[in-house]
Structure formats: structure tokens, C-alpha cells
JSON list of C-alpha atoms in Angstrom, two decimals:
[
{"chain": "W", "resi": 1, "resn": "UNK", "atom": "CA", "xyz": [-6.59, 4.28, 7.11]},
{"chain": "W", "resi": 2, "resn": "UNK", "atom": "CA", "xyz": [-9.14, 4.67, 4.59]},
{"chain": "W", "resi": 3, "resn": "UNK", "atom": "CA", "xyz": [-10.96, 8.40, 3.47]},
{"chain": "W", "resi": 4, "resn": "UNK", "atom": "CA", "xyz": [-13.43, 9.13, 0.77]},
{"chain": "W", "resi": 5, "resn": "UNK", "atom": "CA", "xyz": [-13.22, 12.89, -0.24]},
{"chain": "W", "resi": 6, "resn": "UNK", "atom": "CA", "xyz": [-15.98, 13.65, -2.83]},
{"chain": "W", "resi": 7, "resn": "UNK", "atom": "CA", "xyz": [-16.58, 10.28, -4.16]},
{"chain": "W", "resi": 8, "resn": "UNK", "atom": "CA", "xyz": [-12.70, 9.27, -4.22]},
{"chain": "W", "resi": 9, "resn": "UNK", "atom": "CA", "xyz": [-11.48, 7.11, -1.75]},
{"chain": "W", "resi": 10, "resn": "UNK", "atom": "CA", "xyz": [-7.41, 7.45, -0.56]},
{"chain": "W", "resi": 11, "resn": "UNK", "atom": "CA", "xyz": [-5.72, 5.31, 1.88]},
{"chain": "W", "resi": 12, "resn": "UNK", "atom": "CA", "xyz": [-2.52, 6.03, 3.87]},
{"chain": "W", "resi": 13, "resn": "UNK", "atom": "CA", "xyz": [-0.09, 3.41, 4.23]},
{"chain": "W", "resi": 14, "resn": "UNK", "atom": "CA", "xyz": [2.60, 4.70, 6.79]},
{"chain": "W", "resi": 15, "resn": "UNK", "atom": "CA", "xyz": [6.07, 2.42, 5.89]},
{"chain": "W", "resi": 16, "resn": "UNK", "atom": "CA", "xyz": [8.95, 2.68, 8.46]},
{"chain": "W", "resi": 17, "resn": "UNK", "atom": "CA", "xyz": [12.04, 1.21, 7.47]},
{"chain": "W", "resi": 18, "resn": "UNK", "atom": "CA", "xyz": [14.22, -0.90, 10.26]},
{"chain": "W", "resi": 19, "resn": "UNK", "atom": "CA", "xyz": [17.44, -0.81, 8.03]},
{"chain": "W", "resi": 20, "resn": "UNK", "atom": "CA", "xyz": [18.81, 0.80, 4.98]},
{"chain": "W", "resi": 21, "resn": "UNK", "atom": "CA", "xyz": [18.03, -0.97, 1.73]},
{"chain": "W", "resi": 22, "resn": "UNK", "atom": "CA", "xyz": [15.74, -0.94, -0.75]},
{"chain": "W", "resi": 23, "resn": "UNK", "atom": "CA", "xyz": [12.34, -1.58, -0.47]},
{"chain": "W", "resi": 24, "resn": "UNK", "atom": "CA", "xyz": [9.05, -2.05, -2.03]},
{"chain": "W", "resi": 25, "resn": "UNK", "atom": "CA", "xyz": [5.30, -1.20, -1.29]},
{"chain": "W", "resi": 26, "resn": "UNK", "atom": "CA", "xyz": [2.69, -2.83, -3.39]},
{"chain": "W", "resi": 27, "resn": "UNK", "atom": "CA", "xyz": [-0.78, -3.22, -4.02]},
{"chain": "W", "resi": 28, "resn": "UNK", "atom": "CA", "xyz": [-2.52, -6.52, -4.77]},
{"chain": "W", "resi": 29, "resn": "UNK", "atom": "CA", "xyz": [-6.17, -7.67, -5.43]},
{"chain": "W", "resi": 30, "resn": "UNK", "atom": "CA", "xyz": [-8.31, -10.81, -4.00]},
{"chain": "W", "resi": 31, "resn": "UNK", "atom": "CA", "xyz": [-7.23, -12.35, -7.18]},
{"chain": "W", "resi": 32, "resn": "UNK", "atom": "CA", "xyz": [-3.54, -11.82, -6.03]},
{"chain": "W", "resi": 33, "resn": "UNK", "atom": "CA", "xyz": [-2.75, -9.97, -9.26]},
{"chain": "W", "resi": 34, "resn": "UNK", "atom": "CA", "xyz": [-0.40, -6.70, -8.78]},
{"chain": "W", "resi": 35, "resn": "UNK", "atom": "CA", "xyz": [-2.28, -3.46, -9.22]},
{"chain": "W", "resi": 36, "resn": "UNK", "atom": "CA", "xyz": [-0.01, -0.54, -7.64]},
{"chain": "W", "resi": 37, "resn": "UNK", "atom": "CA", "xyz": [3.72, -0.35, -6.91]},
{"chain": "W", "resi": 38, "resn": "UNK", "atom": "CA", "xyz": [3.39, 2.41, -4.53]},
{"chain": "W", "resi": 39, "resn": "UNK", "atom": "CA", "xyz": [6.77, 2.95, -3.42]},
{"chain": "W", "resi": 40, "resn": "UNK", "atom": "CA", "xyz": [10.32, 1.66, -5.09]},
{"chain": "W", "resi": 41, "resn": "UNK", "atom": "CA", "xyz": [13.56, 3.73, -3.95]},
{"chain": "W", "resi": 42, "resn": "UNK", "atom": "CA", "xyz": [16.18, 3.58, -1.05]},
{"chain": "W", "resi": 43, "resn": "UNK", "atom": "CA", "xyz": [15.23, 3.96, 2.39]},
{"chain": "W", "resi": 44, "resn": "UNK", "atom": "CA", "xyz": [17.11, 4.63, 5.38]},
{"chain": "W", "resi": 45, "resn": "UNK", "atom": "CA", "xyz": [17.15, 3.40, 8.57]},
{"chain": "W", "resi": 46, "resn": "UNK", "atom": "CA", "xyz": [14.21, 4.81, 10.35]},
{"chain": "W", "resi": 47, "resn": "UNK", "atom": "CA", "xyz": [13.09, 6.41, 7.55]},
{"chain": "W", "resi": 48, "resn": "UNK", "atom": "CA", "xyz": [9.30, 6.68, 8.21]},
{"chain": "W", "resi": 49, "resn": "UNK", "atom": "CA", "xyz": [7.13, 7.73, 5.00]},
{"chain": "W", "resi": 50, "resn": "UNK", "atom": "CA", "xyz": [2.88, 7.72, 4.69]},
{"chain": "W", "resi": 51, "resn": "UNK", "atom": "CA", "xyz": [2.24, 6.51, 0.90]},
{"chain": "W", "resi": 52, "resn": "UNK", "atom": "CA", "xyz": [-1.20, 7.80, -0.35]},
{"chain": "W", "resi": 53, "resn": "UNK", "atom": "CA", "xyz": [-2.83, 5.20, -2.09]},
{"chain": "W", "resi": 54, "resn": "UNK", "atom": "CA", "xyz": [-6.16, 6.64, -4.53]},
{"chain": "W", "resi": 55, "resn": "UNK", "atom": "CA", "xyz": [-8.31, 3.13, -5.03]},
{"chain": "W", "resi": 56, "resn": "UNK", "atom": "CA", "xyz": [-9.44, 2.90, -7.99]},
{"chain": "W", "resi": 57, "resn": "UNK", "atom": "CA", "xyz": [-13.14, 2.56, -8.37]},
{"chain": "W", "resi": 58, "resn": "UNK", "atom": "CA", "xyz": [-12.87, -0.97, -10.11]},
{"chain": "W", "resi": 59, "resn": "UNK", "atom": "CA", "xyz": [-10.38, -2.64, -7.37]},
{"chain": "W", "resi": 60, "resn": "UNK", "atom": "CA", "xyz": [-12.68, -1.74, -4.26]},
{"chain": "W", "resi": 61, "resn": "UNK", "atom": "CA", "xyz": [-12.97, -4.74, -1.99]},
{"chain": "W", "resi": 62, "resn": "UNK", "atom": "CA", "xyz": [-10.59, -6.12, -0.12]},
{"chain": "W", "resi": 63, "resn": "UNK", "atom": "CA", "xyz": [-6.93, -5.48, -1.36]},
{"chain": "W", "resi": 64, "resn": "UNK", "atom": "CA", "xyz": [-3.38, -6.82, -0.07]},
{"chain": "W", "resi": 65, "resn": "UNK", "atom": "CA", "xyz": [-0.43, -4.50, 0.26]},
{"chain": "W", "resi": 66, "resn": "UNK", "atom": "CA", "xyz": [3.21, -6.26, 0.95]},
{"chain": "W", "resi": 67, "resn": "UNK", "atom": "CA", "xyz": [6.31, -3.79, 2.25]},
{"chain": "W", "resi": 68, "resn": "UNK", "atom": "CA", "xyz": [9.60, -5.78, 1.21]},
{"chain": "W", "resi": 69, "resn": "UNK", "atom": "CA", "xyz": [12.63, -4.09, 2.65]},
{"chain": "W", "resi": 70, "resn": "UNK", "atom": "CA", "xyz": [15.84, -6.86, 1.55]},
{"chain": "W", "resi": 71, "resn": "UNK", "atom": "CA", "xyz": [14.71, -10.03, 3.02]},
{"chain": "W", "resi": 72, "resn": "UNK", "atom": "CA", "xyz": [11.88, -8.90, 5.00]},
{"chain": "W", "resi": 73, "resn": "UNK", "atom": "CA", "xyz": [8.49, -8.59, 4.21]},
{"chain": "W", "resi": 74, "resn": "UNK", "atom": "CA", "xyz": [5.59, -7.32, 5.84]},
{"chain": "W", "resi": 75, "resn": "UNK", "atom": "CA", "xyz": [1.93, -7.41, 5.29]},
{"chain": "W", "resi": 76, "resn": "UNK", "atom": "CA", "xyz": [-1.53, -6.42, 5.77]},
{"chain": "W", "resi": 77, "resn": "UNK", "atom": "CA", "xyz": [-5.22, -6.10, 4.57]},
{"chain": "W", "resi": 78, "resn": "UNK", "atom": "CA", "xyz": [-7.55, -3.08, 3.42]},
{"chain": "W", "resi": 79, "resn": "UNK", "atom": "CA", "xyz": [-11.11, -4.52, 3.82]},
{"chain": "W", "resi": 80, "resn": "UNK", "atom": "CA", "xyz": [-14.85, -2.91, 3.51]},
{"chain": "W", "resi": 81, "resn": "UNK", "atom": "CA", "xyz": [-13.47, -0.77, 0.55]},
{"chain": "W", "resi": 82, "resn": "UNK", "atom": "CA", "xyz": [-17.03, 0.52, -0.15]},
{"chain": "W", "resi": 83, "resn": "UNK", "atom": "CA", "xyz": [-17.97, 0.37, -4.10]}
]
């Protein structure tokens, strides 16, 4: 979920975490270069955070974020980041 405040743009990334582990939530451009670790910690079983995520102006576009919790992973896109 994407909102621009006064020329920023933030996005929430709500994470929900199906064991207890550690996990990962991070950011990556087109290029597939890493440009945020969001979240790196422990997590508990149905631990449910929202990570607010302030784009930068130079990595609008479309971005990647991947949620790794032991040997899962989950994905997803944030397109139409306006410029």
C-alpha cells in the first residue's frame, strides 16, 4: 500500500510470521540489486508487524521486496511508484 504525504512517498509492508525464526524483509530494484533491509530480528509465531518503507526518490519504479522466514520465502511487487 503505497502513500505520498507532501512529496514523500511511504509504503506499508504488513509481514506475518507462520513460525518462530528469524526472518528477513528486503527491498530490491528492477536491476535486482539490494536497496533496503527493512526488517532483520526474531519473530514469533503469529507475530504480525506493518514495516514502513520511505522510497527513495531515485529507486521509484517498480521495486521487489522478498520476506524470508528459515526456509521460506515470500514475495511480491510495488509497481507505478510515481517519480
Amino acid at each position: 500500500r503505497l502513500r505520498t504525504v507532501t512529496g514523500v512517498q511511504t509504503c506499508a509492508l504488513p509481514i506475518l510470521s507462520k513460525e518462530t525464526g528469524h526472518g528477513s524483509l528486503e527491498i530490491y530494484n528492477i536491476s535486482g540489486q539490494k536497496i533496503a533491509t527493512l526488517y532483520d530480528g526474531m519473530m514469533t509465531a503469529g507475530a504480525y508487524k506493518i514495516i514502513n518503507y520511505e522510497v527513495p526518490k531515485t529507486q521509484r519504479g517498480v521495486l521487489t521486496y522478498i520476506f524470508r522466514m528459515g526456509a521460506n520465502k515470500a514475495s511480491g511487487k510495488m509497481i507505478n511508484i510515481s517519480r
